[in-house]
Amino acid sequence: MIGTDVNIAIDNLNIGNLVAIPTETVYGLAANGLNETAVLNIFRAKERPFFDPLILHVNSIEKINNLVTEFDERLKKLADAFWPGPLTLLLPKKDIVPDVVTSGLKQVAVRIPNHKLTLNLLEQLNFPLAAPSANPFGYISPTSAIHVEKQLGKKVSYILDGGNCEIGLESSIVGVEDNQICVYRLGGLSVEQIKNVVGNVILKINTSSNPKSPGQLKSHYAPNKPLYIGDLLALEQQNITKKIICICFGNQPKFITDVKVLNLSNTFNINEAAKNLFKFLREADELDGEIIITHLLPNTGLGNAINDRLKRAGA
Ligand code: TXA
Ligand code: MG
């Protein structure tokens, strides 16, 4: 069931049920993060491997202090600057956090999301919400309640509808390793924004598999149709016999055959492109066509994170 009633969400979460929640990044598949059985049900619903840990969501730093043993000063500066917002921090966990949440790792991922409905919900709960993106494992993250309904509708008790996600890319994941600030996932907060607060950072965005952030497996965020990245006109030529769907940014290419075009932003606005990206990848999957062609965006601001998702989708 889809609706906007926070009380229905609370009632379900209190008895260990799964509820999809809106955030500014993507929709989450949430359950009581301190209840092992409830957390196990998240993994089952998503068909997600247990080695891929979950983020805990709360509405205040006080609540985070109940979950972690230490809070690095530099990470605290990031928290002060960007929470509520698209930032996830890796912090040493207290015993109260079940091992199933962290896949046995000593650190737990935490974040305060920036969405009015969900902040209202979190404020009324006395436990954190474990919530991965509300998509089947490996598929594109959902940026609307309908996206969740289509794929996981039967597996969740309630979908809290908070409209379209404002940012449209998952949170950026940041932690400390060997006393240096590391970025493990590019996301809704740009690397420039992070550097502005903590100075230099190390990018640990592995393209194969990353033990620190297993969700960063190379093939991820992937549509069902093959997706090719490169020069659009050349890609059209190479696939002239196929029905093509094109996802572009800025200027619309002039194809010689009939190609369905989805433009991420015809005003070259990177934030608009981020907001449209997952929606368009889903649309491209549903449209009549055999392959998707696209190109990389400028590597500024959220362009980095968009290109990261495109490369994984194309893998
Ligand atoms: O924007 C977001 O972060 C969304 C919304 C719902 O908050 N959530 C999200 O969750 O994208 P998920 O599970 O799809 O991606 C979380 C990533 C995974 O790659 C996971 O491996 C990593 O965070 N992660 C979680 N806990 C971790 C930990 N303790 N250590 C290292 N990586 C962790
Ligand atoms: Mg995910």
Short mmCIF file of C-alpha atoms and ligand atoms in Angstrom, two decimals:
data_model
loop_
_atom_site.label_atom_id
_atom_site.label_comp_id
_atom_site.label_asym_id
_atom_site.label_seq_id
_atom_site.Cartn_x
_atom_site.Cartn_y
_atom_site.Cartn_z
CA MET A 1 0.00 0.00 0.00
CA ILE A 2 1.25 3.50 -0.87
CA GLY A 3 0.34 6.51 1.29
CA THR A 4 1.56 9.54 3.15
CA ASP A 5 0.48 8.50 6.68
CA VAL A 6 3.50 8.54 9.02
CA ASN A 7 1.46 6.79 11.72
CA ILE A 8 0.89 3.71 9.56
CA ALA A 9 4.63 3.62 8.90
CA ILE A 10 5.37 3.85 12.63
CA ASP A 11 2.90 1.09 13.56
CA ASN A 12 4.45 -1.26 11.02
CA LEU A 13 8.04 -0.46 11.96
CA ASN A 14 7.25 -0.95 15.66
CA ILE A 15 6.23 -4.56 15.00
CA GLY A 16 9.28 -5.33 12.86
CA ASN A 17 7.67 -4.95 9.42
CA LEU A 18 9.31 -3.52 6.31
CA VAL A 19 8.38 0.01 5.20
CA ALA A 20 9.74 1.88 2.19
CA ILE A 21 10.76 5.43 3.09
CA PRO A 22 11.52 8.50 0.97
CA THR A 23 14.82 10.33 1.33
CA GLU A 24 16.44 13.14 -0.63
CA THR A 25 18.76 10.60 -2.32
CA VAL A 26 16.74 7.46 -3.15
CA TYR A 27 13.94 5.48 -1.49
CA GLY A 28 15.04 3.13 1.31
CA LEU A 29 13.71 -0.28 2.35
CA ALA A 30 13.52 0.26 6.10
CA ALA A 31 13.14 -1.83 9.24
CA ASN A 32 14.10 -1.61 12.92
CA GLY A 33 17.92 -1.61 12.75
CA LEU A 34 18.28 -3.07 16.25
CA ASN A 35 15.95 -6.00 15.56
CA GLU A 36 17.91 -8.82 13.94
CA THR A 37 14.87 -10.60 12.52
CA ALA A 38 13.56 -7.41 10.94
CA VAL A 39 16.98 -6.69 9.42
CA LEU A 40 17.19 -10.23 8.01
CA ASN A 41 13.87 -9.61 6.27
CA ILE A 42 15.41 -6.62 4.44
CA PHE A 43 18.12 -8.86 3.00
CA ARG A 44 15.51 -11.45 1.97
CA ALA A 45 13.20 -8.93 0.30
CA LYS A 46 16.07 -7.44 -1.72
CA GLU A 47 17.76 -10.80 -2.33
CA ARG A 48 20.86 -9.04 -1.12
CA PRO A 49 23.95 -11.01 -0.05
CA PHE A 50 24.64 -10.86 3.68
CA PHE A 51 28.19 -9.58 3.08
CA ASP A 52 26.78 -6.23 1.95
CA PRO A 53 26.16 -4.09 5.09
CA LEU A 54 23.33 -1.60 5.70
CA ILE A 55 23.17 2.07 6.63
CA LEU A 56 21.41 3.11 9.87
CA HIS A 57 19.22 6.22 9.60
CA VAL A 58 18.35 8.52 12.53
CA ASN A 59 17.20 12.11 12.95
CA SER A 60 19.84 13.45 15.36
CA ILE A 61 23.52 13.30 16.33
CA GLU A 62 22.45 12.37 19.89
CA LYS A 63 20.92 9.17 18.54
CA ILE A 64 24.10 8.44 16.58
CA ASN A 65 26.12 8.78 19.76
CA ASN A 66 24.10 5.85 21.16
CA LEU A 67 25.26 3.68 18.26
CA VAL A 68 28.97 4.50 17.99
CA THR A 69 31.96 4.50 20.37
CA GLU A 70 33.89 7.37 18.75
CA PHE A 71 33.28 10.26 16.40
CA ASP A 72 36.40 11.50 14.58
CA GLU A 73 36.62 15.32 14.78
CA ARG A 74 36.92 15.73 11.01
CA LEU A 75 33.93 13.49 10.37
CA LYS A 76 32.02 15.51 12.94
CA LYS A 77 32.80 18.65 10.94
CA LEU A 78 31.33 16.97 7.88
CA ALA A 79 28.27 15.95 9.87
CA ASP A 80 27.79 19.52 11.11
CA ALA A 81 28.16 20.88 7.60
CA PHE A 82 26.00 18.42 5.68
CA TRP A 83 23.46 16.68 7.96
CA PRO A 84 20.63 16.27 7.36
CA GLY A 85 21.88 15.44 3.87
CA PRO A 86 23.37 12.99 1.36
CA LEU A 87 26.33 11.96 3.51
CA THR A 88 26.96 8.57 5.18
CA LEU A 89 29.72 8.22 7.78
CA LEU A 90 31.51 5.03 8.82
CA LEU A 91 32.04 5.05 12.60
CA PRO A 92 33.12 2.37 15.14
CA LYS A 93 29.99 0.59 16.32
CA LYS A 94 28.73 -0.14 19.81
CA ASP A 95 27.64 -3.68 20.70
CA ILE A 96 24.01 -2.63 20.54
CA VAL A 97 24.26 -2.62 16.71
CA PRO A 98 23.64 -6.20 15.50
CA ASP A 99 26.45 -7.77 13.44
CA VAL A 100 23.98 -8.55 10.66
CA VAL A 101 23.65 -4.78 10.02
CA THR A 102 27.40 -4.33 9.47
CA SER A 103 28.06 -7.75 7.92
CA GLY A 104 30.39 -8.39 10.84
CA LEU A 105 32.47 -5.24 10.26
CA LYS A 106 33.52 -3.16 13.28
CA GLN A 107 32.23 0.06 11.75
CA VAL A 108 28.63 1.02 11.19
CA ALA A 109 27.37 3.32 8.42
CA VAL A 110 25.09 6.09 9.72
CA ARG A 111 23.27 9.00 8.18
CA ILE A 112 20.64 11.69 8.85
CA PRO A 113 18.57 11.95 5.66
CA ASN A 114 17.09 15.24 4.54
CA HIS A 115 13.42 14.55 3.95
CA LYS A 116 10.63 16.15 5.96
CA LEU A 117 8.34 13.10 6.18
CA THR A 118 11.15 10.72 7.06
CA LEU A 119 12.67 13.07 9.66
CA ASN A 120 9.22 13.31 11.24
CA LEU A 121 9.03 9.50 11.21
CA LEU A 122 12.53 9.01 12.66
CA GLU A 123 11.83 11.51 15.42
CA GLN A 124 8.97 9.33 16.67
CA LEU A 125 10.94 6.06 16.69
CA ASN A 126 13.15 4.90 19.55
CA PHE A 127 15.36 2.84 17.23
CA PRO A 128 17.38 3.60 14.07
CA LEU A 129 16.12 2.46 10.66
CA ALA A 130 18.34 0.12 8.70
CA ALA A 131 17.64 0.96 5.07
CA PRO A 132 19.36 0.01 1.84
CA SER A 133 18.03 1.40 -1.42
CA ALA A 134 14.58 -0.13 -2.07
CA ASN A 135 15.44 -2.07 -5.24
CA PRO A 136 16.15 -5.74 -5.89
CA PHE A 137 19.92 -6.29 -5.44
CA GLY A 138 21.91 -5.08 -8.46
CA TYR A 139 19.08 -3.13 -10.12
CA ILE A 140 18.62 0.64 -10.36
CA SER A 141 17.77 2.51 -7.14
CA PRO A 142 14.20 3.88 -6.88
CA THR A 143 13.57 7.62 -6.87
CA SER A 144 9.76 7.50 -6.52
CA ALA A 145 7.15 5.50 -4.58
CA ILE A 146 5.93 3.96 -7.85
CA HIS A 147 9.42 2.60 -8.59
CA VAL A 148 9.33 0.79 -5.23
CA GLU A 149 5.77 -0.45 -5.73
CA LYS A 150 6.60 -1.98 -9.12
CA GLN A 151 9.40 -4.19 -7.83
CA LEU A 152 8.97 -4.67 -4.09
CA GLY A 153 5.30 -3.77 -3.62
CA LYS A 154 4.33 -7.24 -2.45
CA LYS A 155 7.23 -7.48 -0.01
CA VAL A 156 6.71 -4.29 2.01
CA SER A 157 3.91 -3.52 4.45
CA TYR A 158 3.73 0.14 3.49
CA ILE A 159 5.34 2.61 1.09
CA LEU A 160 5.57 6.09 2.57
CA ASP A 161 5.18 8.39 -0.43
CA GLY A 162 7.36 11.48 -0.20
CA GLY A 163 7.33 12.39 -3.88
CA ASN A 164 10.29 12.32 -6.25
CA CYS A 165 13.74 12.27 -4.61
CA GLU A 166 15.33 15.72 -4.79
CA ILE A 167 18.91 14.56 -5.42
CA GLY A 168 18.41 11.20 -7.11
CA LEU A 169 21.82 9.64 -6.33
CA GLU A 170 22.70 7.64 -3.20
CA SER A 171 24.61 9.30 -0.36
CA SER A 172 28.39 9.75 -0.47
CA ILE A 173 30.14 7.38 1.96
CA VAL A 174 33.05 8.77 4.01
CA GLY A 175 35.26 7.26 6.71
CA VAL A 176 38.76 7.33 8.18
CA GLU A 177 41.55 4.90 7.38
CA ASP A 178 45.16 5.25 8.58
CA ASN A 179 44.12 8.62 9.97
CA GLN A 180 43.12 9.89 6.52
CA ILE A 181 39.67 10.86 5.30
CA CYS A 182 38.51 8.42 2.64
CA VAL A 183 35.56 8.55 0.26
CA TYR A 184 34.26 5.03 -0.43
CA ARG A 185 31.25 5.86 -2.60
CA LEU A 186 30.72 8.91 -4.80
CA GLY A 187 27.21 10.20 -4.26
CA GLY A 188 24.88 13.11 -3.67
CA LEU A 189 27.57 15.18 -1.96
CA SER A 190 30.36 16.09 -4.37
CA VAL A 191 34.02 15.48 -3.58
CA GLU A 192 34.60 19.25 -3.90
CA GLN A 193 32.04 19.89 -1.15
CA ILE A 194 33.72 17.34 1.12
CA LYS A 195 37.20 18.75 0.44
CA ASN A 196 35.99 22.25 1.28
CA VAL A 197 35.36 21.09 4.85
CA VAL A 198 38.15 18.58 5.58
CA GLY A 199 40.86 19.39 3.05
CA ASN A 200 42.43 16.59 1.07
CA VAL A 201 40.64 13.24 0.84
CA ILE A 202 41.59 9.86 -0.58
CA LEU A 203 39.27 8.25 -3.10
CA LYS A 204 38.82 4.54 -2.42
CA ILE A 205 36.24 3.87 -5.07
CA ASN A 206 37.16 0.44 -6.33
CA THR A 207 35.84 -0.65 -9.67
CA SER A 208 35.91 -4.37 -8.96
CA SER A 209 34.95 -5.39 -5.48
CA ASN A 210 35.75 -3.33 -2.43
CA PRO A 211 35.85 -5.11 0.92
CA LYS A 212 35.17 -1.85 2.71
CA SER A 213 32.06 -1.13 0.71
CA PRO A 214 30.90 -4.34 -0.96
CA GLY A 215 27.90 -2.61 -2.54
CA GLN A 216 30.42 -1.04 -4.85
CA LEU A 217 30.56 -4.22 -6.93
CA LYS A 218 31.35 -3.35 -10.51
CA SER A 219 28.05 -4.46 -12.00
CA HIS A 220 25.40 -2.55 -10.09
CA TYR A 221 22.66 -0.04 -10.74
CA ALA A 222 22.18 -1.96 -13.98
CA PRO A 223 19.19 -1.90 -16.33
CA ASN A 224 18.15 -5.15 -18.03
CA LYS A 225 18.91 -3.84 -21.53
CA PRO A 226 22.57 -3.62 -22.57
CA LEU A 227 23.90 -0.11 -22.03
CA TYR A 228 26.77 1.25 -24.13
CA ILE A 229 28.77 4.36 -23.25
CA GLY A 230 30.69 6.42 -25.80
CA ASP A 231 30.30 8.72 -28.76
CA LEU A 232 26.57 8.69 -29.50
CA LEU A 233 26.74 9.05 -33.28
CA ALA A 234 29.39 6.32 -33.53
CA LEU A 235 27.33 4.05 -31.29
CA GLU A 236 24.30 4.63 -33.52
CA GLN A 237 26.33 3.68 -36.62
CA GLN A 238 27.62 0.50 -34.97
CA ASN A 239 24.10 -0.55 -33.99
CA ILE A 240 22.19 0.64 -37.03
CA THR A 241 20.08 -2.55 -37.23
CA LYS A 242 18.91 -2.30 -33.61
CA LYS A 243 16.13 -0.32 -31.95
CA ILE A 244 18.04 2.28 -29.93
CA ILE A 245 17.15 4.35 -26.89
CA CYS A 246 19.52 7.24 -26.18
CA ILE A 247 20.11 8.94 -22.83
CA CYS A 248 21.96 12.20 -23.44
CA PHE A 249 22.92 15.38 -21.59
CA GLY A 250 22.70 18.89 -23.04
CA ASN A 251 22.66 19.05 -26.84
CA GLN A 252 20.44 16.57 -28.60
CA PRO A 253 22.44 14.54 -31.19
CA LYS A 254 21.16 14.43 -34.77
CA PHE A 255 20.72 10.74 -35.51
CA ILE A 256 20.13 9.45 -39.01
CA THR A 257 17.70 6.75 -37.90
CA ASP A 258 14.74 6.82 -35.56
CA VAL A 259 16.16 6.93 -32.02
CA LYS A 260 14.14 7.58 -28.87
CA VAL A 261 15.97 10.28 -26.89
CA LEU A 262 15.79 10.99 -23.15
CA ASN A 263 17.66 14.20 -22.28
CA LEU A 264 18.96 14.31 -18.68
CA SER A 265 19.04 18.12 -18.86
CA ASN A 266 18.75 20.24 -21.96
CA THR A 267 20.16 23.22 -20.04
CA PHE A 268 23.40 21.36 -19.07
CA ASN A 269 22.32 21.32 -15.41
CA ILE A 270 24.21 18.51 -13.62
CA ASN A 271 21.88 18.47 -10.60
CA GLU A 272 18.87 18.07 -12.87
CA ALA A 273 20.70 15.23 -14.63
CA ALA A 274 21.34 13.49 -11.29
CA LYS A 275 17.67 13.78 -10.41
CA ASN A 276 16.62 12.26 -13.76
CA LEU A 277 19.28 9.56 -14.13
CA PHE A 278 17.70 6.55 -12.39
CA LYS A 279 14.21 7.47 -13.60
CA PHE A 280 15.45 7.54 -17.21
CA LEU A 281 17.38 4.27 -16.87
CA ARG A 282 14.14 2.63 -15.68
CA GLU A 283 12.16 4.29 -18.47
CA ALA A 284 14.69 3.10 -21.03
CA ASP A 285 14.25 -0.43 -19.71
CA GLU A 286 10.48 -0.19 -20.16
CA LEU A 287 10.45 1.49 -23.57
CA ASP A 288 10.29 -0.46 -26.80
CA GLY A 289 13.95 -0.81 -27.76
CA GLU A 290 16.86 -3.25 -27.71
CA ILE A 291 19.83 -1.27 -26.46
CA ILE A 292 20.56 1.92 -24.53
CA ILE A 293 23.33 4.27 -25.62
CA THR A 294 24.70 7.13 -23.53
CA HIS A 295 27.83 9.20 -22.89
CA LEU A 296 29.77 10.34 -19.84
CA LEU A 297 29.03 13.78 -18.35
CA PRO A 298 31.52 16.50 -17.36
CA ASN A 299 33.39 15.39 -14.22
CA THR A 300 32.37 18.41 -12.13
CA GLY A 301 30.05 18.46 -9.11
CA LEU A 302 27.70 15.48 -9.22
CA GLY A 303 29.06 14.58 -12.68
CA ASN A 304 31.63 12.31 -11.00
CA ALA A 305 28.97 10.28 -9.20
CA ILE A 306 26.74 10.15 -12.30
CA ASN A 307 29.64 8.78 -14.38
CA ASP A 308 30.40 6.23 -11.65
CA ARG A 309 26.80 4.94 -11.84
CA LEU A 310 26.80 4.91 -15.64
CA LYS A 311 30.01 2.87 -15.77
CA ARG A 312 28.61 0.33 -13.30
CA ALA A 313 25.32 0.18 -15.21
CA GLY A 314 27.29 -0.51 -18.38
CA ALA A 315 29.51 -3.18 -16.92
O1 TXA B 1 21.45 7.40 -0.05
C1 TXA B 1 21.61 6.31 0.49
O2 TXA B 1 22.66 6.01 1.07
C2 TXA B 1 20.46 5.30 0.44
C3 TXA B 1 19.30 5.89 1.26
C4 TXA B 1 18.15 4.92 1.39
O3 TXA B 1 19.77 6.30 2.50
N1 TXA B 1 20.87 4.03 0.92
C5 TXA B 1 21.71 3.23 0.22
O4 TXA B 1 21.93 2.00 0.81
O5 TXA B 1 22.18 3.53 -0.85
P1 TXA B 1 22.61 0.78 0.05
O6 TXA B 1 22.53 -0.33 1.01
O7 TXA B 1 21.97 0.59 -1.25
O8 TXA B 1 24.10 1.20 -0.09
C6 TXA B 1 24.84 1.32 1.10
C7 TXA B 1 26.31 1.14 0.85
C8 TXA B 1 26.65 -0.24 0.39
O9 TXA B 1 27.55 -0.13 -0.68
C9 TXA B 1 27.35 -0.85 1.59
O10 TXA B 1 28.30 -1.77 1.21
C10 TXA B 1 27.94 0.37 2.27
O11 TXA B 1 26.99 1.36 2.07
N2 TXA B 1 28.07 0.15 3.70
C11 TXA B 1 27.10 0.01 4.61
N3 TXA B 1 27.59 -0.24 5.83
C12 TXA B 1 28.92 -0.27 5.70
C13 TXA B 1 30.00 -0.51 6.61
N4 TXA B 1 29.78 -0.79 7.89
N5 TXA B 1 31.24 -0.47 6.11
C14 TXA B 1 31.47 -0.21 4.82
N6 TXA B 1 30.50 0.01 3.91
C15 TXA B 1 29.25 -0.02 4.34
MG MG B 2 21.77 0.15 -3.21
#
